[in-house]
Amino acid sequence: MADDSIFLGASRKPDDTYQQAESLLLKFGNRHGLVTGATGTGKTVTLQVLAEGFSKAGVPVFCADIKGDLSGIGAKGEDKDFLVKRAADVKLDPYEHSASPVIFWDIFGEQGHPIRATISEMGPLLLSRLMNLTEAQEGVLNIAFKIADEEGLLLLDMKDLQSLLVNIAERAEEISARYGNVTKPSVGAIQRSLLVLEQQGGTKFFGEPALKIADIMRTDTNGRGLVSVLAADKLMMNPRLYSTFLLWLLSELFEELPEIGDPEKPRLVFFFDEAHLLFNEAPKALLTRVEQVVRLIRSKGVGVFFISQNPLDVPETVLAQLGNRVQHALRAYTPREQNAVKTAADTFRANPAFNTFEAITNLATGEALVSTLADKGVPSMVQRTLIRPPAGRIGPLTSDERQTLINASPVAGLYDEMVDRESAYELLQKKAQQTKTEAEAQETSADSTGGWRLPDFLGGEPKTGPRGGQVRGRQTVAEAAMKSVVRSVGGSLGRALVRGILGSLSRR
């Protein structure tokens, strides 16, 4: 491997003999990429080869382990007949085995360090997608975040948001006059969605300490980039949580990192596996913003590689921005599959030596069509390439091996215990209790001065209207005070917060 590139494998001549080495230039690693192919064609090994290459070059990597077998990147590989033969076929000499430095993460805290975000950092746009809210419900959630930002209410975990929603329902009339219609049914629908999210593990994801971006951008003492591996086999049972989390992390990178132009190598490479989950059923507004992030994050030194089975899974506006392509085999039995093969073939710079469409359907396992950006940033001619074997293990780590690496991790102990500091829930509870105590004291004082008591000054029960309800406007001091609980909360924090392109909280 040259210092300025990652060795991917060797292209083959029409007679299947060696042609030349195929590499990805590090200086174009932030121009993004796409790895596609049917199940079992070698995408995971290609991902591992890329991750190892970037790590060896000193570039930190973040990737999701969907099936559990990517964890093998943290262990030294072994000589096996088919791997030794593959190394000889691509002229990889010497073929050396080595483990990459890894940090294991897990939203549920079972197979890695817990990884969390706060409700405020997630923002209303991504949270609405996560809970699959309607347009009207999303509008109410936006109002809730607006009120929290203005009144200095920190939304750290799910109980903070639940408390705020209860308060908003109590203040619906006042809030509707300021921001537009807020109905109790809409608030109730959001609360029910929160309950579902809680049952799916949301209480473990939302909270503090929240992930610090610097902890996924580490290098080890040898200058190798650490590979952050997110355990996603259990997370994939909730695809919406998986895709929304990765999108949030991408937006955090975009908001926090400064502009650096085109560096000699990326600052971080982000692999988005099962990319179709990001774009499926996503509203147009969200897709537009994702496109903006992908286009603009390049100048911050971050490369994004999408991994999916089908190139049609990625919208054309995003597909057009992916300069490095690795296409494994696709099948073409149905009209949609044939369309996918044609789309994949059309995105490559044609090679007169073979028919790209036919080649895609005839690739063997471990083979791929490869086109990367050449010296001047121009896509290279597509080549039929045999992917090199990885240096790490092909297959998963054992539980003991994983635990050993977790214990030796540079972030060990930093995220293990959840912290519950004072936030919206505690502030609202404290203010409500204080207001109730003051109201009870006032009523006691009124009773002791001759029986005068609000609302009817007669000491009896409140009068009722013609339909049996309490006459509007006649309420106890406690009831009146409870409805204005949040108006004075967070006086010391009362400032509008800044949100970024995807609605996440800007920390700068």
Short mmCIF file of C-alpha atoms in Angstrom, two decimals:
data_model
loop_
_atom_site.label_atom_id
_atom_site.label_comp_id
_atom_site.label_asym_id
_atom_site.label_seq_id
_atom_site.Cartn_x
_atom_site.Cartn_y
_atom_site.Cartn_z
CA MET A 1 0.00 0.00 0.00
CA ALA A 2 1.34 3.40 -0.98
CA ASP A 3 1.37 6.20 1.58
CA ASP A 4 -1.16 8.23 -0.38
CA SER A 5 -3.68 5.49 -1.23
CA ILE A 6 -5.58 2.40 -0.08
CA PHE A 7 -4.93 -0.80 -2.01
CA LEU A 8 -8.31 -2.31 -2.94
CA GLY A 9 -7.30 -5.21 -5.15
CA ALA A 10 -6.31 -5.98 -8.71
CA SER A 11 -8.22 -5.54 -11.95
CA ARG A 12 -8.48 -8.46 -14.34
CA LYS A 13 -8.05 -8.73 -18.09
CA PRO A 14 -10.78 -10.35 -20.23
CA ASP A 15 -8.90 -13.66 -19.95
CA ASP A 16 -9.03 -13.30 -16.13
CA THR A 17 -5.31 -12.66 -15.70
CA TYR A 18 -3.77 -9.91 -13.59
CA GLN A 19 -3.93 -6.41 -15.08
CA GLN A 20 -3.01 -3.75 -12.49
CA ALA A 21 -3.42 -2.66 -8.88
CA GLU A 22 -6.57 -0.67 -8.04
CA SER A 23 -6.41 1.90 -5.26
CA LEU A 24 -8.38 4.69 -3.65
CA LEU A 25 -6.44 7.94 -3.26
CA LEU A 26 -6.62 9.24 0.32
CA LYS A 27 -6.92 12.84 -0.84
CA PHE A 28 -10.25 11.92 -2.44
CA GLY A 29 -11.51 9.90 0.51
CA ASN A 30 -13.74 12.82 1.51
CA ARG A 31 -15.45 12.76 -1.90
CA HIS A 32 -17.72 10.04 -0.53
CA GLY A 33 -18.44 6.60 -1.92
CA LEU A 34 -20.91 3.82 -2.59
CA VAL A 35 -20.61 0.06 -2.03
CA THR A 36 -23.51 -1.97 -3.41
CA GLY A 37 -24.29 -5.57 -4.24
CA ALA A 38 -26.62 -8.44 -3.53
CA THR A 39 -26.48 -10.42 -0.29
CA GLY A 40 -23.45 -12.69 -0.07
CA THR A 41 -21.40 -10.99 -2.77
CA GLY A 42 -18.67 -9.60 -0.50
CA LYS A 43 -19.80 -6.13 0.62
CA THR A 44 -18.81 -6.68 4.27
CA VAL A 45 -15.28 -7.75 3.33
CA THR A 46 -14.96 -4.70 1.08
CA LEU A 47 -16.11 -2.49 3.95
CA GLN A 48 -13.52 -4.14 6.20
CA VAL A 49 -10.76 -3.61 3.64
CA LEU A 50 -11.65 0.06 3.32
CA ALA A 51 -11.89 0.56 7.09
CA GLU A 52 -8.51 -1.15 7.64
CA GLY A 53 -6.95 0.96 4.92
CA PHE A 54 -8.18 4.25 6.33
CA SER A 55 -7.19 3.21 9.86
CA LYS A 56 -3.67 2.28 8.77
CA ALA A 57 -3.40 5.70 7.09
CA GLY A 58 -4.27 7.40 10.41
CA VAL A 59 -7.90 8.17 9.58
CA PRO A 60 -10.54 7.38 12.26
CA VAL A 61 -13.51 5.35 11.04
CA PHE A 62 -17.10 4.96 12.24
CA CYS A 63 -19.14 1.99 10.98
CA ALA A 64 -22.13 -0.12 12.01
CA ASP A 65 -21.85 -3.87 12.48
CA ILE A 66 -25.19 -5.14 11.18
CA LYS A 67 -24.60 -8.90 11.40
CA GLY A 68 -21.87 -9.06 14.04
CA ASP A 69 -19.12 -10.29 11.71
CA LEU A 70 -17.46 -6.90 11.21
CA SER A 71 -16.19 -7.11 14.80
CA GLY A 72 -13.43 -9.38 13.48
CA ILE A 73 -11.59 -6.25 12.34
CA GLY A 74 -10.34 -6.01 15.93
CA ALA A 75 -8.53 -9.38 15.76
CA LYS A 76 -5.55 -10.60 13.78
CA GLY A 77 -6.46 -12.65 10.73
CA GLU A 78 -5.26 -16.16 9.98
CA ASP A 79 -3.81 -17.87 6.94
CA LYS A 80 -6.51 -19.76 5.09
CA ASP A 81 -6.17 -21.37 1.70
CA PHE A 82 -8.67 -19.14 -0.10
CA LEU A 83 -7.22 -15.98 1.47
CA VAL A 84 -3.63 -16.92 0.58
CA LYS A 85 -4.72 -17.67 -2.99
CA ARG A 86 -6.59 -14.34 -3.19
CA ALA A 87 -3.50 -12.49 -1.93
CA ALA A 88 -1.37 -14.18 -4.61
CA ASP A 89 -3.92 -13.39 -7.34
CA VAL A 90 -3.85 -9.67 -6.52
CA LYS A 91 -0.05 -9.73 -5.93
CA LEU A 92 -0.33 -8.69 -2.30
CA ASP A 93 3.18 -9.50 -1.10
CA PRO A 94 3.81 -9.77 1.77
CA TYR A 95 0.32 -10.72 2.96
CA GLU A 96 0.44 -9.71 6.62
CA HIS A 97 -2.22 -10.22 9.27
CA SER A 98 -2.94 -7.53 11.84
CA ALA A 99 -5.72 -6.27 14.10
CA SER A 100 -7.05 -2.75 13.82
CA PRO A 101 -7.53 -0.60 16.96
CA VAL A 102 -11.24 -0.58 17.72
CA ILE A 103 -13.79 0.96 20.07
CA PHE A 104 -17.05 -0.95 20.40
CA TRP A 105 -20.26 1.03 20.93
CA ASP A 106 -23.80 -0.13 21.64
CA ILE A 107 -26.93 1.98 22.22
CA PHE A 108 -28.15 -0.69 24.63
CA GLY A 109 -24.79 -0.91 26.43
CA GLU A 110 -24.55 -4.69 25.99
CA GLN A 111 -21.84 -5.23 23.35
CA GLY A 112 -19.96 -1.98 23.71
CA HIS A 113 -19.80 1.33 25.49
CA PRO A 114 -23.20 3.05 25.81
CA ILE A 115 -23.75 5.72 23.20
CA ARG A 116 -26.27 8.45 23.93
CA ALA A 117 -27.70 11.74 22.72
CA THR A 118 -29.92 14.24 24.49
CA ILE A 119 -33.40 15.14 23.32
CA SER A 120 -32.29 18.75 22.79
CA GLU A 121 -29.36 17.66 20.62
CA MET A 122 -31.53 15.38 18.51
CA GLY A 123 -33.92 18.22 17.64
CA PRO A 124 -37.53 18.17 16.43
CA LEU A 125 -36.92 17.20 12.78
CA LEU A 126 -35.06 13.96 13.49
CA LEU A 127 -37.21 13.17 16.52
CA SER A 128 -40.35 13.52 14.39
CA ARG A 129 -38.92 11.04 11.90
CA LEU A 130 -37.96 8.70 14.70
CA MET A 131 -41.51 8.69 16.08
CA ASN A 132 -43.14 8.75 12.62
CA LEU A 133 -45.25 11.80 13.47
CA THR A 134 -47.76 13.40 11.14
CA GLU A 135 -47.22 16.91 9.82
CA ALA A 136 -49.57 18.37 12.45
CA GLN A 137 -47.86 16.46 15.26
CA GLU A 138 -44.46 17.53 14.00
CA GLY A 139 -45.67 21.13 14.15
CA VAL A 140 -46.63 20.71 17.81
CA LEU A 141 -43.24 19.14 18.57
CA ASN A 142 -41.50 22.10 16.92
CA ILE A 143 -43.50 24.43 19.16
CA ALA A 144 -42.47 22.37 22.20
CA PHE A 145 -38.80 22.74 21.31
CA LYS A 146 -39.29 26.46 20.64
CA ILE A 147 -40.77 26.94 24.11
CA ALA A 148 -38.01 24.84 25.72
CA ASP A 149 -35.30 26.86 23.95
CA GLU A 150 -36.86 30.23 24.86
CA GLU A 151 -37.55 29.35 28.48
CA GLY A 152 -34.26 27.63 29.19
CA LEU A 153 -35.68 24.16 29.73
CA LEU A 154 -33.06 21.51 29.09
CA LEU A 155 -34.50 18.44 27.36
CA LEU A 156 -32.01 15.73 28.21
CA ASP A 157 -34.02 12.53 28.49
CA MET A 158 -37.48 11.23 27.70
CA LYS A 159 -39.07 12.26 30.99
CA ASP A 160 -38.04 15.86 30.28
CA LEU A 161 -39.96 15.85 27.01
CA GLN A 162 -42.92 14.07 28.58
CA SER A 163 -43.13 16.70 31.34
CA LEU A 164 -42.95 19.52 28.82
CA LEU A 165 -45.73 17.98 26.73
CA VAL A 166 -47.96 17.73 29.81
CA ASN A 167 -47.34 21.40 30.51
CA ILE A 168 -48.04 22.37 26.91
CA ALA A 169 -51.36 20.52 27.03
CA GLU A 170 -52.28 22.56 30.13
CA ARG A 171 -51.27 25.78 28.37
CA ALA A 172 -52.76 24.89 24.99
CA GLU A 173 -54.98 27.96 24.72
CA GLU A 174 -52.21 30.41 25.59
CA ILE A 175 -49.65 28.69 23.31
CA SER A 176 -52.10 28.47 20.40
CA ALA A 177 -52.54 32.23 20.52
CA ARG A 178 -48.77 32.71 20.22
CA TYR A 179 -47.63 29.98 17.84
CA GLY A 180 -50.68 28.47 16.15
CA ASN A 181 -53.11 25.71 16.92
CA VAL A 182 -51.94 23.26 19.59
CA THR A 183 -54.53 20.62 20.40
CA LYS A 184 -54.59 18.16 23.25
CA PRO A 185 -55.21 15.21 20.84
CA SER A 186 -51.98 16.06 18.97
CA VAL A 187 -50.06 16.28 22.21
CA GLY A 188 -51.59 12.97 23.29
CA ALA A 189 -50.52 11.32 20.02
CA ILE A 190 -46.92 12.45 20.58
CA GLN A 191 -47.05 11.09 24.13
CA ARG A 192 -48.20 7.72 22.84
CA SER A 193 -45.35 7.68 20.31
CA LEU A 194 -42.94 8.45 23.12
CA LEU A 195 -44.29 5.47 25.03
CA VAL A 196 -43.62 3.20 22.05
CA LEU A 197 -40.12 4.63 21.71
CA GLU A 198 -39.51 4.03 25.40
CA GLN A 199 -40.49 0.38 25.02
CA GLN A 200 -38.04 0.07 22.10
CA GLY A 201 -35.11 1.22 24.24
CA GLY A 202 -35.31 4.98 23.89
CA THR A 203 -34.68 5.50 27.61
CA LYS A 204 -31.20 4.00 27.16
CA PHE A 205 -30.37 6.15 24.14
CA PHE A 206 -31.58 9.55 25.35
CA GLY A 207 -29.65 10.96 28.27
CA GLU A 208 -26.23 11.96 29.52
CA PRO A 209 -23.30 11.72 29.24
CA ALA A 210 -23.90 12.30 25.54
CA LEU A 211 -21.36 11.16 22.97
CA LYS A 212 -18.48 13.56 22.38
CA ILE A 213 -17.52 13.71 18.72
CA ALA A 214 -13.84 13.78 19.71
CA ASP A 215 -14.18 10.22 21.05
CA ILE A 216 -14.88 8.80 17.58
CA MET A 217 -12.03 10.80 16.04
CA ARG A 218 -9.15 9.26 17.99
CA THR A 219 -5.86 7.79 16.86
CA ASP A 220 -3.73 5.32 18.82
CA THR A 221 -0.12 5.69 19.96
CA ASN A 222 1.08 4.31 16.62
CA GLY A 223 -0.84 6.93 14.67
CA ARG A 224 -3.49 4.53 13.40
CA GLY A 225 -7.07 5.74 13.28
CA LEU A 226 -9.40 4.03 15.74
CA VAL A 227 -12.29 2.14 14.18
CA SER A 228 -15.53 2.81 16.07
CA VAL A 229 -17.81 -0.20 15.57
CA LEU A 230 -21.49 0.21 16.49
CA ALA A 231 -23.14 -3.07 17.46
CA ALA A 232 -26.30 -2.90 15.37
CA ASP A 233 -27.64 -6.47 15.22
CA LYS A 234 -30.20 -5.75 17.98
CA LEU A 235 -30.63 -2.13 16.92
CA MET A 236 -31.73 -3.27 13.46
CA MET A 237 -34.93 -4.59 15.04
CA ASN A 238 -35.90 -0.91 15.09
CA PRO A 239 -34.69 0.32 11.68
CA ARG A 240 -36.04 3.84 12.21
CA LEU A 241 -33.99 4.28 15.41
CA TYR A 242 -30.91 2.92 13.63
CA SER A 243 -31.13 5.26 10.65
CA THR A 244 -32.14 8.31 12.70
CA PHE A 245 -29.25 7.79 15.11
CA LEU A 246 -26.69 7.60 12.29
CA LEU A 247 -28.22 10.65 10.64
CA TRP A 248 -28.01 12.53 13.94
CA LEU A 249 -24.35 11.57 14.29
CA LEU A 250 -23.68 12.77 10.75
CA SER A 251 -25.39 16.09 11.50
CA GLU A 252 -23.33 16.46 14.72
CA LEU A 253 -20.15 16.06 12.69
CA PHE A 254 -21.40 18.66 10.25
CA GLU A 255 -22.28 21.17 12.98
CA GLU A 256 -19.17 20.76 15.14
CA LEU A 257 -16.28 20.39 12.72
CA PRO A 258 -14.69 23.48 11.16
CA GLU A 259 -14.16 23.97 7.44
CA ILE A 260 -10.77 22.71 6.21
CA GLY A 261 -11.28 22.40 2.45
CA ASP A 262 -9.75 19.33 0.78
CA PRO A 263 -7.13 17.77 3.09
CA GLU A 264 -4.45 15.27 2.09
CA LYS A 265 -6.52 12.62 3.85
CA PRO A 266 -9.96 12.69 5.54
CA ARG A 267 -10.36 13.58 9.21
CA LEU A 268 -12.98 10.84 9.56
CA VAL A 269 -14.69 8.31 7.31
CA PHE A 270 -18.29 7.41 8.08
CA PHE A 271 -19.78 4.17 6.73
CA PHE A 272 -23.60 4.17 6.52
CA ASP A 273 -24.61 0.51 6.16
CA GLU A 274 -28.14 -0.46 5.07
CA ALA A 275 -28.43 3.01 3.55
CA HIS A 276 -31.92 2.35 2.18
CA LEU A 277 -33.26 2.69 5.74
CA LEU A 278 -32.22 6.34 5.73
CA PHE A 279 -34.14 7.22 2.59
CA ASN A 280 -37.20 4.94 2.82
CA GLU A 281 -40.36 6.95 3.48
CA ALA A 282 -38.31 10.01 4.41
CA PRO A 283 -40.20 13.29 3.86
CA LYS A 284 -38.97 15.56 1.09
CA ALA A 285 -37.80 18.22 3.54
CA LEU A 286 -35.56 15.72 5.29
CA LEU A 287 -34.15 14.35 2.03
CA THR A 288 -33.29 17.88 0.93
CA ARG A 289 -31.36 18.50 4.12
CA VAL A 290 -29.58 15.15 3.94
CA GLU A 291 -28.45 16.09 0.44
CA GLN A 292 -27.14 19.40 1.79
CA VAL A 293 -25.21 17.70 4.57
CA VAL A 294 -23.62 15.17 2.21
CA ARG A 295 -22.64 17.94 -0.20
CA LEU A 296 -21.23 20.31 2.43
CA ILE A 297 -19.60 17.94 4.93
CA ARG A 298 -16.90 17.11 2.39
CA SER A 299 -15.23 20.47 3.05
CA LYS A 300 -15.02 19.53 6.73
CA GLY A 301 -12.84 16.57 5.90
CA VAL A 302 -15.47 13.87 6.42
CA GLY A 303 -16.01 11.12 3.87
CA VAL A 304 -19.35 9.29 3.80
CA PHE A 305 -19.66 5.83 2.25
CA PHE A 306 -23.14 4.40 1.73
CA ILE A 307 -23.50 0.60 1.72
CA SER A 308 -26.65 -0.97 0.32
CA GLN A 309 -27.84 -3.82 -1.87
CA ASN A 310 -29.24 -1.72 -4.66
CA PRO A 311 -28.01 1.57 -6.16
CA LEU A 312 -31.67 2.60 -6.51
CA ASP A 313 -31.80 2.78 -2.71
CA VAL A 314 -29.92 6.09 -2.85
CA PRO A 315 -31.66 9.15 -4.36
CA GLU A 316 -30.12 10.52 -7.54
CA THR A 317 -29.28 13.85 -5.89
CA VAL A 318 -27.13 12.02 -3.33
CA LEU A 319 -25.85 9.41 -5.79
CA ALA A 320 -24.40 12.16 -7.96
CA GLN A 321 -22.10 13.23 -5.11
CA LEU A 322 -20.49 9.83 -4.55
CA GLY A 323 -17.16 9.79 -6.36
CA ASN A 324 -15.80 6.37 -5.35
CA ARG A 325 -17.82 3.32 -6.45
CA VAL A 326 -17.53 -0.38 -5.65
CA GLN A 327 -20.23 -2.47 -7.30
CA HIS A 328 -20.54 -6.15 -6.38
CA ALA A 329 -22.81 -8.56 -8.24
CA LEU A 330 -26.49 -7.83 -8.79
CA ARG A 331 -29.16 -10.17 -10.06
CA ALA A 332 -31.45 -9.17 -12.91
CA TYR A 333 -34.47 -11.47 -12.78
CA THR A 334 -37.27 -8.93 -12.32
CA PRO A 335 -37.88 -5.64 -14.17
CA ARG A 336 -36.87 -3.67 -11.05
CA GLU A 337 -33.64 -5.65 -10.72
CA GLN A 338 -32.87 -5.08 -14.40
CA ASN A 339 -33.46 -1.36 -13.88
CA ALA A 340 -31.11 -1.40 -10.91
CA VAL A 341 -28.36 -3.08 -12.95
CA LYS A 342 -28.82 -0.55 -15.75
CA THR A 343 -28.65 2.33 -13.25
CA ALA A 344 -25.47 0.91 -11.75
CA ALA A 345 -23.90 0.40 -15.18
CA ASP A 346 -24.79 3.91 -16.34
CA THR A 347 -23.10 5.54 -13.32
CA PHE A 348 -19.68 4.17 -14.31
CA ARG A 349 -17.26 5.57 -16.84
CA ALA A 350 -17.47 2.88 -19.51
CA ASN A 351 -14.61 0.50 -20.26
CA PRO A 352 -14.43 -0.63 -23.93
CA ALA A 353 -12.91 -3.96 -22.82
CA PHE A 354 -16.24 -5.31 -21.50
CA ASN A 355 -19.97 -4.69 -21.25
CA THR A 356 -20.60 -3.13 -17.83
CA PHE A 357 -24.24 -4.28 -17.65
CA GLU A 358 -23.33 -7.91 -18.33
CA ALA A 359 -20.32 -7.80 -16.03
CA ILE A 360 -22.42 -6.73 -13.02
CA THR A 361 -24.61 -9.82 -13.32
CA ASN A 362 -21.66 -12.18 -13.77
CA LEU A 363 -19.33 -11.08 -10.96
CA ALA A 364 -18.18 -13.82 -8.60
CA THR A 365 -18.12 -13.47 -4.82
CA GLY A 366 -15.27 -11.13 -3.88
CA GLU A 367 -15.23 -9.51 -7.31
CA ALA A 368 -16.48 -5.98 -7.96
CA LEU A 369 -16.55 -3.25 -10.53
CA VAL A 370 -14.40 -0.44 -9.15
CA SER A 371 -14.14 3.19 -10.18
CA THR A 372 -12.39 5.75 -7.98
CA LEU A 373 -11.38 9.36 -8.49
CA ALA A 374 -8.07 9.72 -10.32
CA ASP A 375 -5.36 12.38 -9.88
CA LYS A 376 -7.43 15.33 -11.10
CA GLY A 377 -10.63 14.23 -9.44
CA VAL A 378 -11.97 12.58 -12.60
CA PRO A 379 -13.63 9.15 -12.22
CA SER A 380 -11.36 6.40 -13.45
CA MET A 381 -12.48 3.95 -16.10
CA VAL A 382 -14.41 1.10 -14.46
CA GLN A 383 -12.37 -2.03 -13.87
CA ARG A 384 -13.38 -5.58 -13.04
CA THR A 385 -11.51 -6.05 -9.78
CA LEU A 386 -10.71 -8.89 -7.39
CA ILE A 387 -10.88 -7.38 -3.88
CA ARG A 388 -7.84 -8.01 -1.68
CA PRO A 389 -8.20 -10.10 1.50
CA PRO A 390 -8.41 -8.14 4.77
CA ALA A 391 -5.65 -8.12 7.38
CA GLY A 392 -8.07 -8.75 10.23
CA ARG A 393 -10.26 -11.74 10.94
CA ILE A 394 -13.17 -12.54 8.63
CA GLY A 395 -15.92 -13.35 11.08
CA PRO A 396 -17.04 -12.23 14.54
CA LEU A 397 -15.11 -11.97 17.77
CA THR A 398 -16.01 -14.18 20.70
CA SER A 399 -17.75 -12.56 23.69
CA ASP A 400 -14.54 -12.80 25.75
CA GLU A 401 -12.44 -11.21 23.00
CA ARG A 402 -14.93 -8.38 22.65
CA GLN A 403 -15.03 -7.78 26.41
CA THR A 404 -11.24 -7.68 26.61
CA LEU A 405 -11.14 -4.93 23.98
CA ILE A 406 -13.97 -3.02 25.71
CA ASN A 407 -12.07 -3.09 29.02
CA ALA A 408 -8.89 -1.82 27.34
CA SER A 409 -10.72 0.90 25.37
CA PRO A 410 -9.53 4.53 25.67
CA VAL A 411 -13.10 5.55 26.58
CA ALA A 412 -13.62 2.85 29.22
CA GLY A 413 -15.57 4.27 32.15
CA LEU A 414 -16.48 7.55 30.44
CA TYR A 415 -20.01 6.56 29.37
CA ASP A 416 -20.84 3.55 31.50
CA GLU A 417 -22.99 5.31 34.13
CA MET A 418 -25.94 7.47 33.11
CA VAL A 419 -26.08 10.92 34.75
CA ASP A 420 -29.42 12.53 35.60
CA ARG A 421 -28.80 16.20 36.33
CA GLU A 422 -31.39 18.91 36.85
CA SER A 423 -33.31 19.55 33.67
CA ALA A 424 -36.87 20.26 32.46
CA TYR A 425 -38.49 17.46 34.47
CA GLU A 426 -36.94 18.51 37.77
CA LEU A 427 -37.51 22.23 37.14
CA LEU A 428 -41.17 21.71 36.28
CA GLN A 429 -41.72 19.43 39.27
CA LYS A 430 -40.00 21.85 41.63
CA LYS A 431 -41.90 24.87 40.31
CA ALA A 432 -45.22 23.05 40.42
CA GLN A 433 -44.68 22.02 44.02
CA GLN A 434 -43.63 25.53 45.00
CA THR A 435 -46.66 27.07 43.31
CA LYS A 436 -49.00 24.57 44.93
CA THR A 437 -47.57 25.31 48.37
CA GLU A 438 -47.94 29.06 47.88
CA ALA A 439 -51.49 28.68 46.60
CA GLU A 440 -52.50 26.52 49.59
CA ALA A 441 -51.00 29.11 51.95
CA GLN A 442 -53.00 31.88 50.26
CA GLU A 443 -56.24 29.90 50.47
CA THR A 444 -55.63 29.14 54.17
CA SER A 445 -55.03 32.83 54.78
CA ALA A 446 -58.23 33.75 52.94
CA ASP A 447 -60.29 31.26 54.96
CA SER A 448 -58.96 32.67 58.24
CA THR A 449 -60.08 36.21 57.32
CA GLY A 450 -63.79 35.49 57.07
CA GLY A 451 -64.42 32.78 54.56
CA TRP A 452 -63.64 34.76 51.41
CA ARG A 453 -62.32 32.25 48.84
CA LEU A 454 -61.71 32.30 45.12
CA PRO A 455 -63.36 31.82 42.73
CA ASP A 456 -66.86 32.67 44.07
CA PHE A 457 -66.00 34.48 47.33
CA LEU A 458 -68.80 32.52 49.08
CA GLY A 459 -66.85 29.66 50.57
CA GLY A 460 -68.96 27.12 48.70
CA GLU A 461 -68.47 24.99 45.62
CA PRO A 462 -67.69 26.71 42.29
CA LYS A 463 -70.76 27.59 40.27
CA THR A 464 -71.54 25.53 37.20
CA GLY A 465 -72.56 26.55 33.73
CA PRO A 466 -75.72 25.55 31.88
CA ARG A 467 -74.18 22.22 30.76
CA GLY A 468 -72.83 21.27 34.13
CA GLY A 469 -69.26 22.48 33.57
CA GLN A 470 -67.46 24.95 35.74
CA VAL A 471 -68.02 28.55 34.72
CA ARG A 472 -65.08 29.65 32.58
CA GLY A 473 -62.57 31.83 34.32
CA ARG A 474 -63.61 30.76 37.81
CA GLN A 475 -60.73 28.71 39.12
CA THR A 476 -58.77 28.34 42.33
CA VAL A 477 -55.54 30.21 42.84
CA ALA A 478 -53.71 26.88 42.59
CA GLU A 479 -55.32 26.05 39.24
CA ALA A 480 -54.52 29.45 37.82
CA ALA A 481 -50.94 29.27 39.01
CA MET A 482 -50.39 25.72 37.71
CA LYS A 483 -51.23 26.81 34.17
CA SER A 484 -48.41 29.35 34.18
CA VAL A 485 -45.78 27.14 35.77
CA VAL A 486 -43.30 27.22 32.92
CA ARG A 487 -43.52 30.94 32.19
CA SER A 488 -40.93 31.76 34.83
CA VAL A 489 -38.87 28.56 34.67
CA GLY A 490 -35.25 28.80 33.60
CA GLY A 491 -34.80 32.52 34.12
CA SER A 492 -31.05 32.10 34.33
CA LEU A 493 -31.03 30.03 31.12
CA GLY A 494 -33.62 31.96 29.21
CA ARG A 495 -32.06 32.43 25.83
CA ALA A 496 -32.89 31.07 22.39
CA LEU A 497 -30.64 28.21 21.37
CA VAL A 498 -29.14 27.76 17.92
CA ARG A 499 -30.10 24.75 15.81
CA GLY A 500 -28.34 23.40 12.77
CA ILE A 501 -29.29 22.23 9.29
CA LEU A 502 -31.01 19.04 10.53
CA GLY A 503 -32.52 20.68 13.60
CA SER A 504 -29.91 19.31 15.99
CA LEU A 505 -28.56 21.55 18.73
CA SER A 506 -25.44 23.47 17.81
CA ARG A 507 -22.84 23.30 20.58
CA ARG A 508 -20.75 26.13 19.26
#
